[in-house]
Amino acid sequence: MITRFDKLQTELPHPDHPSPNSAAAVQELLGGKFGELSTFMNYTFQSFNFRGRSEMRPFYDLIGNIAAEEFGHIELVSYAINLLLTGTTERGDDPAETPLASAVDARNTYHFMASGQQALPMDSQGNFWTGANVFSSGNLKLDLLHNFFLECGARANKIRVYEMVDDPTAREMVGFLLVRGGVHIVAYAKALEKLSGVAVGKLLPIPDISNKRFPEAKKHEAKGLHQILYRMSPNDYKEISKIWSGTHPEDGSALRVVDGPPEGAPVPEHPEEPQLTSPIGPDGIDKGILQEMATRIFGKS
Amino acid sequence: MITRFDKLQTELPHPDHPSPNSAAAVQELLGGKFGELSTFMNYTFQSFNFRGRSEMRPFYDLIGNIAAEEFGHIELVSYAINLLLTGTTERGDDPAETPLASAVDARNTYHFMASGQQALPMDSQGNFWTGANVFSSGNLKLDLLHNFFLECGARANKIRVYEMVDDPTAREMVGFLLVRGGVHIVAYAKALEKLSGVAVGKLLPIPDISNKRFPEAKKHEAKGLHQILYRMSPNDYKEISKIWSGTHPEDGSALRVVDGPPEGAPVPEHPEEPQLTSPIGPDGIDKGILQEMATRIFGKS
Amino acid sequence: MITRFDKLQTELPHPDHPSPNSAAAVQELLGGKFGELSTFMNYTFQSFNFRGRSEMRPFYDLIGNIAAEEFGHIELVSYAINLLLTGTTERGDDPAETPLASAVDARNTYHFMASGQQALPMDSQGNFWTGANVFSSGNLKLDLLHNFFLECGARANKIRVYEMVDDPTAREMVGFLLVRGGVHIVAYAKALEKLSGVAVGKLLPIPDISNKRFPEAKKHEAKGLHQILYRMSPNDYKEISKIWSGTHPEDGSALRVVDGPPEGAPVPEHPEEPQLTSPIGPDGIDKGILQEMATRIFGKS
Amino acid sequence: MITRFDKLQTELPHPDHPSPNSAAAVQELLGGKFGELSTFMNYTFQSFNFRGRSEMRPFYDLIGNIAAEEFGHIELVSYAINLLLTGTTERGDDPAETPLASAVDARNTYHFMASGQQALPMDSQGNFWTGANVFSSGNLKLDLLHNFFLECGARANKIRVYEMVDDPTAREMVGFLLVRGGVHIVAYAKALEKLSGVAVGKLLPIPDISNKRFPEAKKHEAKGLHQILYRMSPNDYKEISKIWSGTHPEDGSALRVVDGPPEGAPVPEHPEEPQLTSPIGPDGIDKGILQEMATRIFGKS
Amino acid sequence: MITRFDKLQTELPHPDHPSPNSAAAVQELLGGKFGELSTFMNYTFQSFNFRGRSEMRPFYDLIGNIAAEEFGHIELVSYAINLLLTGTTERGDDPAETPLASAVDARNTYHFMASGQQALPMDSQGNFWTGANVFSSGNLKLDLLHNFFLECGARANKIRVYEMVDDPTAREMVGFLLVRGGVHIVAYAKALEKLSGVAVGKLLPIPDISNKRFPEAKKHEAKGLHQILYRMSPNDYKEISKIWSGTHPEDGSALRVVDGPPEGAPVPEHPEEPQLTSPIGPDGIDKGILQEMATRIFGKS
Amino acid sequence: MITRFDKLQTELPHPDHPSPNSAAAVQELLGGKFGELSTFMNYTFQSFNFRGRSEMRPFYDLIGNIAAEEFGHIELVSYAINLLLTGTTERGDDPAETPLASAVDARNTYHFMASGQQALPMDSQGNFWTGANVFSSGNLKLDLLHNFFLECGARANKIRVYEMVDDPTAREMVGFLLVRGGVHIVAYAKALEKLSGVAVGKLLPIPDISNKRFPEAKKHEAKGLHQILYRMSPNDYKEISKIWSGTHPEDGSALRVVDGPPEGAPVPEHPEEPQLTSPIGPDGIDKGILQEMATRIFGKS
């Protein structure tokens, strides 16, 4: 079970230059084979499926707890996409004026047909995320090795999206996730190390470039965000500290568990796109109409 | 963001007759087009994507809040599958004794190859869940109509799985979900009614059979579980009560919001399957060995 | 069984500005999840599969009859695509002159590789239509609810394509289909109303914008085309009038059944594209050569 | 455009032994890569897309006309599947009695979950038909070669289904389609022969076994059904006789065009399956209730 | 470029008990996500794509050389499947005798429809292999980590198939591939060790069970087959010995490169299946007829 | 089994104008339905699966031998793609400078995310190759007819890519493959002719345009390359000469078998792309660093 907070893990600035193709590229980090849906679903299923958890509880707690943080990551990427898409077509109430004309040349037309300029669980080519991306063999060493590899692959994609899109919304999101994903890489390296005695963490960084080369990641690491594993539960997953301890393999700083989720930031509002009848339309273009409608339905708030 | 509880929404009994083919059938409720992954992901994305939420907050709160309950549903179905699969092959430490012989004729071999007799995000034919199952048009009335239809389709599948599998684990899970899914059907009907004035709830039940015909659902409805919408958040989603109010369209009972998630029940333990090297093996068949290994790694607990 | 007429349901003008990307966008209305192939195949299979038809004949007749009209819709969308694609590359007989150079940047290269600048059963991202889009639960109320939702989703896509592409070929096609699809929306609303007593039609329009806002649809509604359900059969499907009767939920006008298909319009000719060896080539660029070839094969006509 | 007749191309007997797995096998002939949906959709799209039709009209007419017959073939296969599935689970009004128990071991659970024991556009493994099965290159010789190959592949599958399933419903359907599909093989061979002068028909039969070895096909050939190409249109497709003429390449009999579709046979009724709530239920098990409901809705008939 | 030998890498015995469902299970090792097609194609593409090969030649040589051995693995698994399928239906020349009756209940009907009781590039659920299984990031450390993980995943599947199927054909094939796949696991571990200094090989075995527990693998290891990396080229890939050297991480034995492929064994003959018209039929059931046909075509041999 | 040569079948020039979209188009010839992976895998599986090979050895040898040449074709297309992609983004060591900015508008983002500007087994729309493209019915005549059709379809795609991309790298590759693919078309035509007596070769060319119209193909044909079938094996596949003999159906020249593969040409080097961390990076931008690293690992070479 979960409870939900109407917050983002970190604050996202508004974009300097909204762009459908930037949004299309960022989709890889949401619904790609190595996107956040993959990490979220892999660890979620591995936690449901974990055998022998009474003896191996620290591993169970680690996987289940990281899963919970990943929900916040699909949320963060989705909001970045939505911010990049908002306002990219012509607002108006007359369909004959071809308000979506610019969408004809966009790389991903689903953003304008299947959604109202919003995120969908697909990748940068518009191919939908599939459950085939979930690996859950039941063998602990193999599942941990998979997770370590998955996080490294996810890191490679984050780096490449960062290098493709210079909008501050995208970069703030990627910078933050490089750090938090980096925590998960180290966590799985530590878990493998516990299980086997092999210093897997010494393979890092994979790919061979430090987070500190990315300004939006560096600023978070300067504050020690890469040293923290949040315990995303009021009362459970307490044995993560048996794995998340000691020092960071890249900079030697001390690792620590923080109880509870990060404080978070407000979720951005997404304004109406009346030409997409979102949420109603097209007469909703005049903000007052939507408010009047709400008052009629729910009374004065 | 979410926080996570290591609990199930309701208690699941152990199976009377574990069966790979029953587990294969139940997968439809997890990873089928109308499975719980679909409801979870639809409402999750619709909540990320909601436009005009300041005016239309009750709808935003409703969708986002139901999403949070759905996580508990994919968990519940997954545990039911795992319980039905556990112990269905021969435990042992000698691969030459063909311990998985019975799996050759099972309908879904992924349960024995890709997982360690565990749930995966796929349907009853072993086809993986796909993000193409997510609908998020941005138009509120259309999204609500979709959700109402989706829940009715999900209900049809639950009924059919109930009629296929008489194991108490499966039926307890389906009975509970018929009631909770029923709450979501009514919630979307109420939302459409608020938006349009049409008494959509009078279409129910769809399909034309009452929950009260299913003993494992009836017992929960007798306690009023179908009247409750849980508010799955410490501080957010408070305006759901502007939609979830009045009476139930099928039995006229009074609807009410309960703050916080249901109390929940302990998650079942999944024992080792050493022939599947799950979590280690095959030498882990002797329970002591796994315990010794844990002690070696983490010290005495 | 069917018989076929070499005619279109309505006349299509030639495009002002043929464009591969406009054609790519229009593909969503053909092979998208909510495209005409989906409506055609859904109702076709539901009619094959209908149980209890002797008692429920008006519903059976309605679904089977609408299926027949939908064939004309996949035809109409396909011709629009073909018109938009014809002539978009350089005609000529020398491949070394790179006649297809412009296709390298087109959004959908299948139009130039897998077809000869022609329609294929795919959507606006070049993903192929799949039978997974067919819903046929066997429960009448659920199937009708599905069909009502499907038509509303199809309408949303039509509106968005209209807003993306201002070419008169595309708009004439979309305008006509908004009206005819609108008839199907109302038909399924009426059917649900008959079955349940709920005034489903009052939910319309979904999305919240009237057909009358689209000049190419408005002109057809002005002539009453939205009031007519064609009976697409010489002798069958006569009981559709038990459902298609009364008044239109949006403008209150009287509904009526017309026996037989609409008069229709001539199908456009598609000229040769010799650089694509279509139908032969590249020597067929000189019209006379194709004629000579025909005469050699079939004699003087 | 089409008009539709509520008839089957040939009469289907009721099954001797309904069987989910036989129905699952027959699905290959409906939604398999070489199934009737593939032939129907290939020729339909090729006819929409045909370039140079004024010169090459006999080829255009041939393809478009065969497309129309194929609709009747998807219908025939679907009805055979429905007949094989009807009654294969326990009829009743109490879900707790596990009426669908037998479906747990059926090869294709979609028949019991996604449909009400009815046909869906999928193949014998439950994989859905895809538009990727449509070939429409625009080059006439290549398209005809494809169609010739497609029909031979379809014939191979028909033969194998015949050899798997001995139920009279299935065999009557396959026998008839071997003959009609055989007509289409010869038609495309003749077309290629016209175009190129190569006696393609001499390659037949492919695979190397005569239709006359199949009793249910032989009886139709004895009546000359393999010599007839139906002209499936009131006024169009008249130039098919420029290709469909001369003698049959296998037995030398004279080929002829028949104007209009075959007379056809009544479509079988599909009885209620109340445990599947199809069309309503489960209280509809008593036939009178469904009739009463109909009377309430539509009045006395 | 390659040259090909009409030989298998090891000898396969004829099956004791041919079985469609055993063959269906073995397909996972051919066309599954972790099957031999995946290893073959991953390393093949990584070798085409390798950047910086003049400096990093030992890695380039290693990957390209292992790719070449993998071709022999898809061959070996395919032959095992073909042997398990041959003779599983009734041989005969009369289709009316339902020679394929037993196939109706087989798990994978493609073996009888799409192939002539033969292997296809699909997995144990009949889902086709996809190029999405190829990983080629361009980053050497990440690609090597992937390959190490891929081989461990492949090993898990081999172990499970071994435990499902006790037929000597299957077990001989799996035993041999456990050893050769084990060589590839160690090779990628050594490569990672060279690159990073981390003793990745100490993680082995993954999953935690020794090859020596499998009699058909143990016998090959007893002869040292796990110590040998074949150089699958007349003149190239010579620098593999810079990586394949030192000792085996599991048993400490000395590793060595052998120039040229293994000696190999004759490929088994697959007899005719005339009821499947394979290679011709059904009159080919009499061996003499096929021979006569051959003589007529090619003259006396 | 195979052995591998580190060579290309023909020499490829470096591109005049590297271009992501040209590379994206060329992918159709690699991973498209009619791409080289399809021909390679079709003939490979048909050779594994061939029944009755002792009598029908010339056919077995032909299919198995052509398979071996096809490996060289996937290699050649992959190298062409890699050459077209190399250098298309900004080389550098600072990710904040947005070195991949140009990739945001590229048609295929997988080239920049999932690979390091390198080929993947996908088509021109970025859809991955699938094993469903393999046809292996077991019936010899049908399989040969398929192969003949497949090669003609592949030829159509080659022609269209030639007409889309005028870069010399692409055209040299396509010109060569038009000739070698042309050999395979004729080979299958000859095989069908042997089997049936029908002069299938007289259908050629399909599509109706001669290879001699393509300068880069013409030059190879001028040297007789279209007359040669290479025997791609040291000792096997010797009976191909029983089919590959007589004259070429298009120009009447004499056909001949050449023992052994073509001489081949050196494989191009792919330089580092440090901004993609390929093979390491980004510090590897300075060539010396990669060399130093190699020296540290392997010592002086």
PDB file of N, CA, C and O in Angstrom, chain D residues 105-126:
ATOM      1  N   ASP D 105      -7.740 -24.356 -18.257  1.00  0.00           N
ATOM      2  CA  ASP D 105      -6.749 -25.125 -19.011  1.00  0.00           C
ATOM      3  C   ASP D 105      -6.862 -24.936 -20.520  1.00  0.00           C
ATOM      4  O   ASP D 105      -6.132 -25.573 -21.282  1.00  0.00           O
ATOM      5  N   ALA D 106      -7.760 -24.080 -20.971  1.00  0.00           N
ATOM      6  CA  ALA D 106      -7.892 -23.838 -22.418  1.00  0.00           C
ATOM      7  C   ALA D 106      -6.651 -23.114 -22.923  1.00  0.00           C
ATOM      8  O   ALA D 106      -6.020 -22.358 -22.195  1.00  0.00           O
ATOM      9  N   ARG D 107      -6.296 -23.379 -24.185  1.00  0.00           N
ATOM     10  CA  ARG D 107      -5.106 -22.726 -24.728  1.00  0.00           C
ATOM     11  C   ARG D 107      -5.285 -21.222 -24.853  1.00  0.00           C
ATOM     12  O   ARG D 107      -4.334 -20.475 -24.716  1.00  0.00           O
ATOM     13  N   ASN D 108      -6.505 -20.769 -25.143  1.00  0.00           N
ATOM     14  CA  ASN D 108      -6.696 -19.337 -25.364  1.00  0.00           C
ATOM     15  C   ASN D 108      -7.725 -18.768 -24.386  1.00  0.00           C
ATOM     16  O   ASN D 108      -8.925 -18.848 -24.625  1.00  0.00           O
ATOM     17  N   THR D 109      -7.222 -18.158 -23.327  1.00  0.00           N
ATOM     18  CA  THR D 109      -8.129 -17.620 -22.307  1.00  0.00           C
ATOM     19  C   THR D 109      -8.840 -16.347 -22.737  1.00  0.00           C
ATOM     20  O   THR D 109      -9.833 -15.972 -22.123  1.00  0.00           O
ATOM     21  N   TYR D 110      -8.344 -15.689 -23.791  1.00  0.00           N
ATOM     22  CA  TYR D 110      -9.065 -14.489 -24.251  1.00  0.00           C
ATOM     23  C   TYR D 110     -10.505 -14.851 -24.654  1.00  0.00           C
ATOM     24  O   TYR D 110     -11.403 -14.019 -24.555  1.00  0.00           O
ATOM     25  N   HIS D 111     -10.698 -16.056 -25.157  1.00  0.00           N
ATOM     26  CA  HIS D 111     -12.059 -16.463 -25.537  1.00  0.00           C
ATOM     27  C   HIS D 111     -13.026 -16.386 -24.361  1.00  0.00           C
ATOM     28  O   HIS D 111     -14.245 -16.267 -24.570  1.00  0.00           O
ATOM     29  N   PHE D 112     -12.507 -16.452 -23.143  1.00  0.00           N
ATOM     30  CA  PHE D 112     -13.375 -16.494 -21.957  1.00  0.00           C
ATOM     31  C   PHE D 112     -13.277 -15.222 -21.125  1.00  0.00           C
ATOM     32  O   PHE D 112     -14.081 -15.002 -20.239  1.00  0.00           O
ATOM     33  N   MET D 113     -12.264 -14.416 -21.410  1.00  0.00           N
ATOM     34  CA  MET D 113     -12.063 -13.181 -20.650  1.00  0.00           C
ATOM     35  C   MET D 113     -12.444 -11.970 -21.509  1.00  0.00           C
ATOM     36  O   MET D 113     -13.235 -11.139 -21.098  1.00  0.00           O
ATOM     37  N   ALA D 114     -11.812 -11.880 -22.676  1.00  0.00           N
ATOM     38  CA  ALA D 114     -11.992 -10.690 -23.512  1.00  0.00           C
ATOM     39  C   ALA D 114     -13.223 -10.822 -24.401  1.00  0.00           C
ATOM     40  O   ALA D 114     -13.736  -9.827 -24.902  1.00  0.00           O
ATOM     41  N   SER D 115     -13.683 -12.026 -24.624  1.00  0.00           N
ATOM     42  CA  SER D 115     -14.908 -12.204 -25.396  1.00  0.00           C
ATOM     43  C   SER D 115     -15.829 -13.163 -24.647  1.00  0.00           C
ATOM     44  O   SER D 115     -15.419 -13.796 -23.675  1.00  0.00           O
ATOM     45  N   GLY D 116     -17.040 -13.250 -25.092  1.00  0.00           N
ATOM     46  CA  GLY D 116     -18.005 -14.138 -24.470  1.00  0.00           C
ATOM     47  C   GLY D 116     -18.050 -15.471 -25.199  1.00  0.00           C
ATOM     48  O   GLY D 116     -19.075 -15.844 -25.731  1.00  0.00           O
ATOM     49  N   GLN D 117     -16.891 -16.152 -25.216  1.00  0.00           N
ATOM     50  CA  GLN D 117     -16.745 -17.388 -25.995  1.00  0.00           C
ATOM     51  C   GLN D 117     -17.011 -17.088 -27.473  1.00  0.00           C
ATOM     52  O   GLN D 117     -17.872 -17.705 -28.105  1.00  0.00           O
ATOM     53  N   GLN D 118     -16.234 -16.153 -27.980  1.00  0.00           N
ATOM     54  CA  GLN D 118     -16.465 -15.652 -29.333  1.00  0.00           C
ATOM     55  C   GLN D 118     -15.133 -15.337 -30.009  1.00  0.00           C
ATOM     56  O   GLN D 118     -14.109 -15.179 -29.342  1.00  0.00           O
ATOM     57  N   ALA D 119     -15.216 -15.205 -31.296  1.00  0.00           N
ATOM     58  CA  ALA D 119     -14.034 -14.957 -32.120  1.00  0.00           C
ATOM     59  C   ALA D 119     -13.462 -13.558 -31.881  1.00  0.00           C
ATOM     60  O   ALA D 119     -14.196 -12.607 -31.647  1.00  0.00           O
ATOM     61  N   LEU D 120     -12.146 -13.452 -31.950  1.00  0.00           N
ATOM     62  CA  LEU D 120     -11.456 -12.164 -31.916  1.00  0.00           C
ATOM     63  C   LEU D 120     -10.397 -12.156 -33.025  1.00  0.00           C
ATOM     64  O   LEU D 120      -9.976 -13.230 -33.482  1.00  0.00           O
ATOM     65  N   PRO D 121      -9.959 -10.963 -33.448  1.00  0.00           N
ATOM     66  CA  PRO D 121      -8.976 -10.891 -34.543  1.00  0.00           C
ATOM     67  C   PRO D 121      -7.572 -11.267 -34.085  1.00  0.00           C
ATOM     68  O   PRO D 121      -6.687 -10.425 -34.029  1.00  0.00           O
ATOM     69  N   MET D 122      -7.393 -12.540 -33.779  1.00  0.00           N
ATOM     70  CA  MET D 122      -6.095 -13.025 -33.288  1.00  0.00           C
ATOM     71  C   MET D 122      -5.815 -14.365 -33.943  1.00  0.00           C
ATOM     72  O   MET D 122      -6.672 -14.932 -34.622  1.00  0.00           O
ATOM     73  N   ASP D 123      -4.612 -14.882 -33.698  1.00  0.00           N
ATOM     74  CA  ASP D 123      -4.222 -16.142 -34.329  1.00  0.00           C
ATOM     75  C   ASP D 123      -4.269 -17.300 -33.332  1.00  0.00           C
ATOM     76  O   ASP D 123      -4.805 -17.159 -32.233  1.00  0.00           O
ATOM     77  N   SER D 124      -3.709 -18.426 -33.730  1.00  0.00           N
ATOM     78  CA  SER D 124      -3.843 -19.636 -32.914  1.00  0.00           C
ATOM     79  C   SER D 124      -3.040 -19.585 -31.623  1.00  0.00           C
ATOM     80  O   SER D 124      -3.205 -20.438 -30.762  1.00  0.00           O
ATOM     81  N   GLN D 125      -2.151 -18.594 -31.489  1.00  0.00           N
ATOM     82  CA  GLN D 125      -1.428 -18.406 -30.232  1.00  0.00           C
ATOM     83  C   GLN D 125      -2.004 -17.232 -29.434  1.00  0.00           C
ATOM     84  O   GLN D 125      -1.410 -16.807 -28.445  1.00  0.00           O
ATOM     85  N   GLY D 126      -3.126 -16.695 -29.893  1.00  0.00           N
ATOM     86  CA  GLY D 126      -3.695 -15.560 -29.185  1.00  0.00           C
ATOM     87  C   GLY D 126      -2.961 -14.261 -29.437  1.00  0.00           C
ATOM     88  O   GLY D 126      -3.127 -13.304 -28.689  1.00  0.00           O
TER      89      GLY D 126
END
